[in-house]
mmCIF file of C-alpha atoms and ligand atoms in Angstrom:
data_model
loop_
_atom_site.group_PDB
_atom_site.id
_atom_site.type_symbol
_atom_site.label_atom_id
_atom_site.label_comp_id
_atom_site.label_asym_id
_atom_site.label_seq_id
_atom_site.Cartn_x
_atom_site.Cartn_y
_atom_site.Cartn_z
ATOM 1 C CA MET A 22 113.598 77.995 124.332
ATOM 2 C CA LYS A 23 114.388 81.668 123.641
ATOM 3 C CA GLU A 24 112.760 84.022 126.114
ATOM 4 C CA MET A 25 109.850 86.041 124.677
ATOM 5 C CA LYS A 26 110.659 89.718 124.210
ATOM 6 C CA THR A 27 108.242 92.531 124.933
ATOM 7 C CA ALA A 28 107.492 95.550 122.744
ATOM 8 C CA ILE A 29 105.382 98.622 123.417
ATOM 9 C CA ILE A 30 103.955 100.300 120.327
ATOM 10 C CA THR A 31 102.045 103.576 120.483
ATOM 11 C CA GLY A 32 99.294 104.459 118.032
ATOM 12 C CA ALA A 33 99.019 100.789 117.102
ATOM 13 C CA ALA A 34 95.313 100.558 116.229
ATOM 14 C CA LYS A 35 95.839 101.309 112.550
ATOM 15 C CA GLY A 36 98.256 102.409 109.848
ATOM 16 C CA ILE A 37 102.004 102.127 110.350
ATOM 17 C CA GLY A 38 101.720 101.293 114.062
ATOM 18 C CA ARG A 39 99.421 98.336 113.413
ATOM 19 C CA SER A 40 101.734 97.014 110.717
ATOM 20 C CA ILE A 41 104.770 97.261 113.017
ATOM 21 C CA ALA A 42 102.824 95.492 115.772
ATOM 22 C CA LEU A 43 101.868 92.619 113.460
ATOM 23 C CA LYS A 44 105.439 92.291 112.196
ATOM 24 C CA LEU A 45 106.794 92.086 115.755
ATOM 25 C CA ALA A 46 104.020 89.664 116.761
ATOM 26 C CA ASP A 47 105.014 87.351 113.909
ATOM 27 C CA ALA A 48 108.623 87.581 115.114
ATOM 28 C CA GLY A 49 107.521 86.322 118.543
ATOM 29 C CA PHE A 50 107.303 89.537 120.549
ATOM 30 C CA ALA A 51 104.690 89.963 123.283
ATOM 31 C CA LEU A 52 102.950 93.283 122.662
ATOM 32 C CA VAL A 53 101.673 96.137 124.772
ATOM 33 C CA LEU A 54 99.635 98.179 122.332
ATOM 34 C CA ASN A 55 98.553 101.739 122.912
ATOM 35 C CA ASP A 56 96.090 103.924 121.050
ATOM 36 C CA MET A 57 93.596 106.619 121.919
ATOM 37 C CA LYS A 58 90.793 104.106 121.461
ATOM 38 C CA TRP A 59 90.326 100.522 120.295
ATOM 39 C CA ASP A 60 87.332 99.662 118.130
ATOM 40 C CA ALA A 61 86.162 96.123 117.358
ATOM 41 C CA GLU A 62 87.889 96.033 113.954
ATOM 42 C CA SER A 63 91.282 97.085 115.346
ATOM 43 C CA GLU A 64 90.977 94.693 118.250
ATOM 44 C CA SER A 65 90.040 91.767 116.016
ATOM 45 C CA VAL A 66 93.246 92.175 113.990
ATOM 46 C CA PHE A 67 95.175 91.118 117.087
ATOM 47 C CA SER A 68 92.673 88.682 118.629
ATOM 48 C CA ASP A 69 92.572 86.779 115.304
ATOM 49 C CA ARG A 70 96.375 86.519 115.344
ATOM 50 C CA ASN A 71 97.953 83.901 117.525
ATOM 51 C CA CYS A 72 99.927 86.387 119.625
ATOM 52 C CA ASP A 73 100.362 87.536 123.200
ATOM 53 C CA TYR A 74 99.172 91.123 123.639
ATOM 54 C CA VAL A 75 97.569 93.707 125.902
ATOM 55 C CA LEU A 76 95.568 96.661 124.625
ATOM 56 C CA SER A 77 95.750 100.005 126.387
ATOM 57 C CA SER A 78 93.764 103.161 125.625
ATOM 58 C CA GLY A 79 95.202 106.560 126.431
ATOM 59 C CA ASP A 80 96.929 109.693 125.277
ATOM 60 C CA VAL A 81 100.737 109.605 125.019
ATOM 61 C CA SER A 82 100.892 113.330 125.729
ATOM 62 C CA SER A 83 99.856 112.545 129.322
ATOM 63 C CA SER A 84 102.907 111.552 131.364
ATOM 64 C CA GLU A 85 100.635 109.948 133.972
ATOM 65 C CA TYR A 86 99.008 107.740 131.387
ATOM 66 C CA VAL A 87 102.420 106.813 129.933
ATOM 67 C CA LYS A 88 103.626 105.772 133.374
ATOM 68 C CA SER A 89 100.584 103.514 133.746
ATOM 69 C CA LEU A 90 101.314 102.043 130.291
ATOM 70 C CA MET A 91 104.848 101.137 131.414
ATOM 71 C CA ASP A 92 103.466 99.677 134.671
ATOM 72 C CA THR A 93 101.071 97.501 132.682
ATOM 73 C CA ALA A 94 103.948 96.174 130.566
ATOM 74 C CA MET A 95 106.213 95.515 133.551
ATOM 75 C CA GLU A 96 103.444 93.823 135.587
ATOM 76 C CA LYS A 97 102.429 91.528 132.745
ATOM 77 C CA TYR A 98 105.781 90.758 131.124
ATOM 78 C CA GLY A 99 108.531 91.872 133.537
ATOM 79 C CA SER A 100 110.647 93.692 130.934
ATOM 80 C CA ILE A 101 110.379 96.202 128.111
ATOM 81 C CA ASP A 102 112.787 95.334 125.331
ATOM 82 C CA VAL A 103 111.520 97.516 122.490
ATOM 83 C CA VAL A 104 109.528 100.729 122.403
ATOM 84 C CA VAL A 105 108.151 102.136 119.167
ATOM 85 C CA ASN A 106 107.042 105.767 119.319
ATOM 86 C CA ASN A 107 104.577 105.810 116.475
ATOM 87 C CA ALA A 108 101.487 107.748 117.673
ATOM 88 C CA GLY A 109 101.144 110.963 115.731
ATOM 89 C CA ILE A 110 98.690 113.498 114.357
ATOM 90 C CA THR A 111 98.551 116.318 111.815
ATOM 91 C CA ARG A 112 96.813 119.706 112.030
ATOM 92 C CA ASP A 113 97.991 121.247 108.758
ATOM 93 C CA GLY A 114 97.791 124.853 107.619
ATOM 94 C CA LEU A 115 99.945 127.702 106.383
ATOM 95 C CA ILE A 116 101.522 129.674 109.216
ATOM 96 C CA ILE A 117 99.371 132.769 108.727
ATOM 97 C CA LYS A 118 96.263 130.638 109.177
ATOM 98 C CA MET A 119 97.530 128.180 111.800
ATOM 99 C CA SER A 120 95.988 128.626 115.234
ATOM 100 C CA GLU A 121 98.148 128.513 118.323
ATOM 101 C CA GLU A 122 95.992 125.595 119.445
ATOM 102 C CA ASP A 123 96.840 123.558 116.323
ATOM 103 C CA PHE A 124 100.529 124.323 116.780
ATOM 104 C CA ASP A 125 100.467 123.317 120.456
ATOM 105 C CA LYS A 126 98.415 120.149 119.902
ATOM 106 C CA VAL A 127 100.832 118.695 117.346
ATOM 107 C CA ILE A 128 103.823 119.507 119.555
ATOM 108 C CA GLU A 129 102.042 117.977 122.548
ATOM 109 C CA VAL A 130 101.355 114.638 120.854
ATOM 110 C CA ASN A 131 104.192 114.281 118.330
ATOM 111 C CA LEU A 132 107.040 115.732 120.399
ATOM 112 C CA LYS A 133 106.054 115.713 124.082
ATOM 113 C CA GLY A 134 104.389 112.305 123.651
ATOM 114 C CA VAL A 135 107.677 110.871 122.389
ATOM 115 C CA PHE A 136 109.538 112.548 125.274
ATOM 116 C CA ASN A 137 107.089 111.029 127.801
ATOM 117 C CA VAL A 138 107.478 107.518 126.440
ATOM 118 C CA MET A 139 111.268 107.789 126.039
ATOM 119 C CA LYS A 140 111.669 109.129 129.578
ATOM 120 C CA ALA A 141 109.550 106.406 131.173
ATOM 121 C CA SER A 142 111.171 103.608 129.166
ATOM 122 C CA ALA A 143 114.718 104.959 129.598
ATOM 123 C CA ARG A 144 114.485 104.443 133.355
ATOM 124 C CA ILE A 145 113.508 100.807 132.865
ATOM 125 C CA MET A 146 115.926 100.052 130.021
ATOM 126 C CA MET A 147 118.891 101.641 131.830
ATOM 127 C CA LYS A 148 118.275 99.266 134.731
ATOM 128 C CA GLN A 149 117.884 96.321 132.366
ATOM 129 C CA ARG A 150 121.067 97.407 130.547
ATOM 130 C CA ILE A 151 119.403 96.542 127.276
ATOM 131 C CA GLY A 152 116.686 98.005 125.105
ATOM 132 C CA ARG A 153 115.703 99.515 121.800
ATOM 133 C CA ILE A 154 113.828 102.753 121.232
ATOM 134 C CA ILE A 155 112.510 103.338 117.719
ATOM 135 C CA ASN A 156 111.002 106.731 116.954
ATOM 136 C CA ILE A 157 108.853 107.373 113.915
ATOM 137 C CA SER A 158 109.879 110.771 112.582
ATOM 138 C CA SER A 159 109.198 111.908 109.015
ATOM 139 C CA ILE A 160 110.819 113.213 105.851
ATOM 140 C CA VAL A 161 109.084 116.457 106.855
ATOM 141 C CA GLY A 162 111.329 116.615 109.932
ATOM 142 C CA LEU A 163 114.365 116.449 107.635
ATOM 143 C CA ARG A 164 113.267 118.763 104.827
ATOM 144 C CA GLY A 165 110.350 120.852 106.119
ATOM 145 C CA ASN A 166 107.033 121.148 104.297
ATOM 146 C CA ALA A 167 104.825 124.114 103.477
ATOM 147 C CA GLY A 168 101.623 123.885 105.512
ATOM 148 C CA GLN A 169 103.143 121.692 108.201
ATOM 149 C CA ILE A 170 105.252 123.997 110.347
ATOM 150 C CA ASN A 171 103.893 122.404 113.546
ATOM 151 C CA TYR A 172 104.441 118.853 112.292
ATOM 152 C CA ALA A 173 107.923 119.698 110.909
ATOM 153 C CA ALA A 174 108.925 121.237 114.248
ATOM 154 C CA ALA A 175 107.775 118.134 116.127
ATOM 155 C CA LYS A 176 109.320 115.614 113.725
ATOM 156 C CA GLY A 177 112.574 117.606 113.521
ATOM 157 C CA GLY A 178 112.551 117.660 117.308
ATOM 158 C CA VAL A 179 112.132 113.886 117.373
ATOM 159 C CA ILE A 180 115.272 113.576 115.253
ATOM 160 C CA ALA A 181 117.235 115.812 117.635
ATOM 161 C CA MET A 182 115.894 113.896 120.672
ATOM 162 C CA THR A 183 116.805 110.570 119.051
ATOM 163 C CA LYS A 184 120.425 111.628 118.577
ATOM 164 C CA SER A 185 120.652 113.088 122.092
ATOM 165 C CA LEU A 186 119.147 110.075 123.825
ATOM 166 C CA ALA A 187 121.318 107.690 121.788
ATOM 167 C CA LYS A 188 124.333 109.469 123.304
ATOM 168 C CA GLU A 189 122.830 109.362 126.825
ATOM 169 C CA LEU A 190 121.962 105.662 126.781
ATOM 170 C CA ALA A 191 124.697 104.030 124.683
ATOM 171 C CA SER A 192 126.811 103.109 127.705
ATOM 172 C CA ARG A 193 123.857 101.042 129.009
ATOM 173 C CA SER A 194 123.453 99.200 125.690
ATOM 174 C CA VAL A 195 120.165 100.949 124.943
ATOM 175 C CA LEU A 196 119.971 101.836 121.251
ATOM 176 C CA VAL A 197 117.870 104.746 120.009
ATOM 177 C CA ASN A 198 117.093 105.217 116.318
ATOM 178 C CA ALA A 199 114.482 106.937 114.190
ATOM 179 C CA ILE A 200 112.728 106.063 110.967
ATOM 180 C CA ALA A 201 111.893 108.916 108.602
ATOM 181 C CA PRO A 202 109.111 107.689 106.319
ATOM 182 C CA GLY A 203 108.274 109.575 103.153
ATOM 183 C CA PHE A 204 104.643 109.404 102.056
ATOM 184 C CA ILE A 205 103.030 106.132 103.091
ATOM 185 C CA LYS A 206 99.476 105.008 102.248
ATOM 186 C CA THR A 207 97.472 105.394 105.494
ATOM 187 C CA ASP A 208 94.494 107.398 106.805
ATOM 188 C CA MET A 209 96.956 110.245 107.423
ATOM 189 C CA THR A 210 97.791 110.583 103.714
ATOM 190 C CA ASP A 211 94.336 109.534 102.432
ATOM 191 C CA VAL A 212 93.157 113.088 103.092
ATOM 192 C CA LEU A 213 95.672 114.593 100.648
ATOM 193 C CA PRO A 214 93.992 116.033 97.537
ATOM 194 C CA GLU A 215 94.665 114.185 94.268
ATOM 195 C CA ASN A 216 96.698 117.064 92.785
ATOM 196 C CA VAL A 217 98.966 117.072 95.858
ATOM 197 C CA VAL A 218 99.556 113.307 95.520
ATOM 198 C CA GLU A 219 100.280 113.730 91.792
ATOM 199 C CA SER A 220 102.829 116.427 92.544
ATOM 200 C CA LEU A 221 104.383 114.280 95.302
ATOM 201 C CA LEU A 222 104.766 111.352 92.918
ATOM 202 C CA THR A 223 106.944 113.478 90.647
ATOM 203 C CA GLN A 224 109.320 113.975 93.597
ATOM 204 C CA ILE A 225 109.621 110.281 94.505
ATOM 205 C CA PRO A 226 112.281 108.491 92.418
ATOM 206 C CA LEU A 227 110.549 105.123 92.899
ATOM 207 C CA GLY A 228 107.364 106.740 91.550
ATOM 208 C CA LYS A 229 104.875 105.503 94.150
ATOM 209 C CA LEU A 230 103.750 106.033 97.726
ATOM 210 C CA GLY A 231 105.097 103.589 100.307
ATOM 211 C CA GLU A 232 103.189 100.761 102.012
ATOM 212 C CA VAL A 233 102.956 100.427 105.794
ATOM 213 C CA GLU A 234 104.972 97.196 105.552
ATOM 214 C CA ASP A 235 107.915 99.129 104.080
ATOM 215 C CA VAL A 236 108.220 100.967 107.392
ATOM 216 C CA ALA A 237 107.410 97.905 109.512
ATOM 217 C CA ASN A 238 110.215 95.884 107.882
ATOM 218 C CA LEU A 239 112.780 98.442 109.026
ATOM 219 C CA ALA A 240 111.246 98.649 112.510
ATOM 220 C CA LEU A 241 111.572 94.871 112.823
ATOM 221 C CA PHE A 242 115.231 95.075 111.806
ATOM 222 C CA LEU A 243 115.891 97.850 114.347
ATOM 223 C CA ALA A 244 114.217 95.689 117.014
ATOM 224 C CA SER A 245 116.329 92.662 116.128
ATOM 225 C CA GLU A 246 119.733 91.383 117.277
ATOM 226 C CA GLU A 247 121.054 92.087 113.766
ATOM 227 C CA SER A 248 120.978 95.874 114.299
ATOM 228 C CA GLY A 249 123.024 95.751 117.510
ATOM 229 C CA TYR A 250 125.746 98.171 116.312
ATOM 230 C CA ILE A 251 123.384 100.911 115.084
ATOM 231 C CA THR A 252 122.373 103.848 117.286
ATOM 232 C CA GLY A 253 121.498 107.521 116.862
ATOM 233 C CA GLN A 254 120.569 107.021 113.197
ATOM 234 C CA ILE A 255 117.730 108.510 111.190
ATOM 235 C CA ILE A 256 116.882 106.062 108.436
ATOM 236 C CA SER A 257 114.663 107.096 105.528
ATOM 237 C CA VAL A 258 111.969 104.861 104.041
ATOM 238 C CA ASP A 259 110.805 107.174 101.294
ATOM 239 C CA GLY A 260 111.294 105.721 97.811
ATOM 240 C CA GLY A 261 114.343 107.939 97.391
ATOM 241 C CA MET A 262 112.485 111.207 98.013
ATOM 242 C CA ASN A 263 115.230 112.560 100.275
ATOM 243 C CA ILE A 264 118.162 111.834 97.954
HETATM 244 P P1 NAP B 16 97.367 107.029 111.396
HETATM 245 O O1 NAP B 16 96.866 106.013 110.425
HETATM 246 O O2 NAP B 16 96.584 108.275 111.619
HETATM 247 O O3 NAP B 16 97.652 106.298 112.791
HETATM 248 C C1 NAP B 16 98.107 106.998 113.909
HETATM 249 C C2 NAP B 16 97.504 106.378 115.140
HETATM 250 O O4 NAP B 16 97.985 107.110 116.301
HETATM 251 C C3 NAP B 16 95.973 106.497 115.156
HETATM 252 O O5 NAP B 16 95.367 105.285 115.549
HETATM 253 C C4 NAP B 16 95.742 107.598 116.170
HETATM 254 O O6 NAP B 16 94.496 107.529 116.832
HETATM 255 C C5 NAP B 16 96.882 107.357 117.145
HETATM 256 N N1 NAP B 16 97.070 108.524 118.002
HETATM 257 C C6 NAP B 16 96.921 109.827 117.684
HETATM 258 N N2 NAP B 16 97.157 110.604 118.746
HETATM 259 C C7 NAP B 16 97.463 109.790 119.775
HETATM 260 C C8 NAP B 16 97.784 110.000 121.140
HETATM 261 N N3 NAP B 16 97.850 111.239 121.635
HETATM 262 N N4 NAP B 16 98.032 108.937 121.929
HETATM 263 C C9 NAP B 16 97.964 107.689 121.427
HETATM 264 N N5 NAP B 16 97.657 107.417 120.138
HETATM 265 C C10 NAP B 16 97.405 108.453 119.324
HETATM 266 O O7 NAP B 16 98.820 107.548 110.972
HETATM 267 P P2 NAP B 16 100.046 106.805 110.261
HETATM 268 O O8 NAP B 16 100.130 107.354 108.889
HETATM 269 O O9 NAP B 16 100.007 105.349 110.481
HETATM 270 O O10 NAP B 16 101.240 107.471 111.084
HETATM 271 C C11 NAP B 16 101.954 106.796 112.104
HETATM 272 C C12 NAP B 16 103.200 107.605 112.410
HETATM 273 O O11 NAP B 16 104.000 107.724 111.248
HETATM 274 C C13 NAP B 16 102.907 109.037 112.867
HETATM 275 O O12 NAP B 16 103.817 109.435 113.864
HETATM 276 C C14 NAP B 16 103.132 109.839 111.608
HETATM 277 O O13 NAP B 16 103.442 111.171 111.888
HETATM 278 C C15 NAP B 16 104.282 109.082 110.987
HETATM 279 N N6 NAP B 16 104.452 109.276 109.564
HETATM 280 C C16 NAP B 16 103.475 108.931 108.693
HETATM 281 C C17 NAP B 16 103.684 109.133 107.331
HETATM 282 C C18 NAP B 16 102.657 108.763 106.289
HETATM 283 O O14 NAP B 16 102.884 109.074 105.135
HETATM 284 N N7 NAP B 16 101.574 108.094 106.639
HETATM 285 C C19 NAP B 16 104.883 109.689 106.880
HETATM 286 C C20 NAP B 16 105.861 110.039 107.808
HETATM 287 C C21 NAP B 16 105.637 109.820 109.144
HETATM 288 P P3 NAP B 16 93.261 108.431 116.272
HETATM 289 O O15 NAP B 16 92.945 107.900 114.921
HETATM 290 O O16 NAP B 16 92.204 108.225 117.303
HETATM 291 O O17 NAP B 16 93.782 109.851 116.224
#
């Protein structure tokens, strides 16, 4: 029988992270799932599924917590094959109104959080001489967006870190890629006013927002044997918005 592979997914309680977790569970991965908190509804999604998983609550911007997350995975499963850096937040506002605190918070979670998880997993994957790191960036990291200078800086930084780490780890057969979603239907985009969504739709050639599964399908591919010759890439899932 094929050995079960292990995946860590951050921000997995809802939205894109949850969808990626379910996709990997169905593909036979054992899961170590992080989020800030787990409520009964989020937990039941995984307990109702016939899959092997551990839930962990904590903040990815804390390097100490991230180390304990890795320890949990190694103690329970003995390897970390795939890491998905999905946890993320927004604190939007035009630059003249954006507080330093809102700038720092988004950098702390969306950029430093990814650094923490990549650093801790790189050590383990280099020793294993195999591994996949999948970072969730954003179209905003590629093109910028008015009102999201903090988020754009973090997501652009994730792209630069992805390319750099791909170069650092390639000789150990650890592949590092990023997904750049466009606008996907989740709690994060639910807060957008109707006129903003209408204007966005005019910029999306496929004429609709994406579904969480659209992103999860690509994450599954990047976690699979079939993507073994792909590293350092930023792949868009955006209905053609970045053409
Ligand atoms: P979401 O529904 O808000 O889910 C994000 C999850 O991450 C939430 O459960 C959140 O917990 C958790 N989280 C936040 N801060 C965390 C931290 N410090 N440590 C651990 N977990 C944390 O958002 P989503 O739309 O699925 O987004 C997932 C990822 O895709 C994010 O990185 C986002 O930037 C990116 N993305 C989304 C879109 C889109 O259109 N939705 C487009 C491009 C990129 P709380 O709810 O407690 O904060």
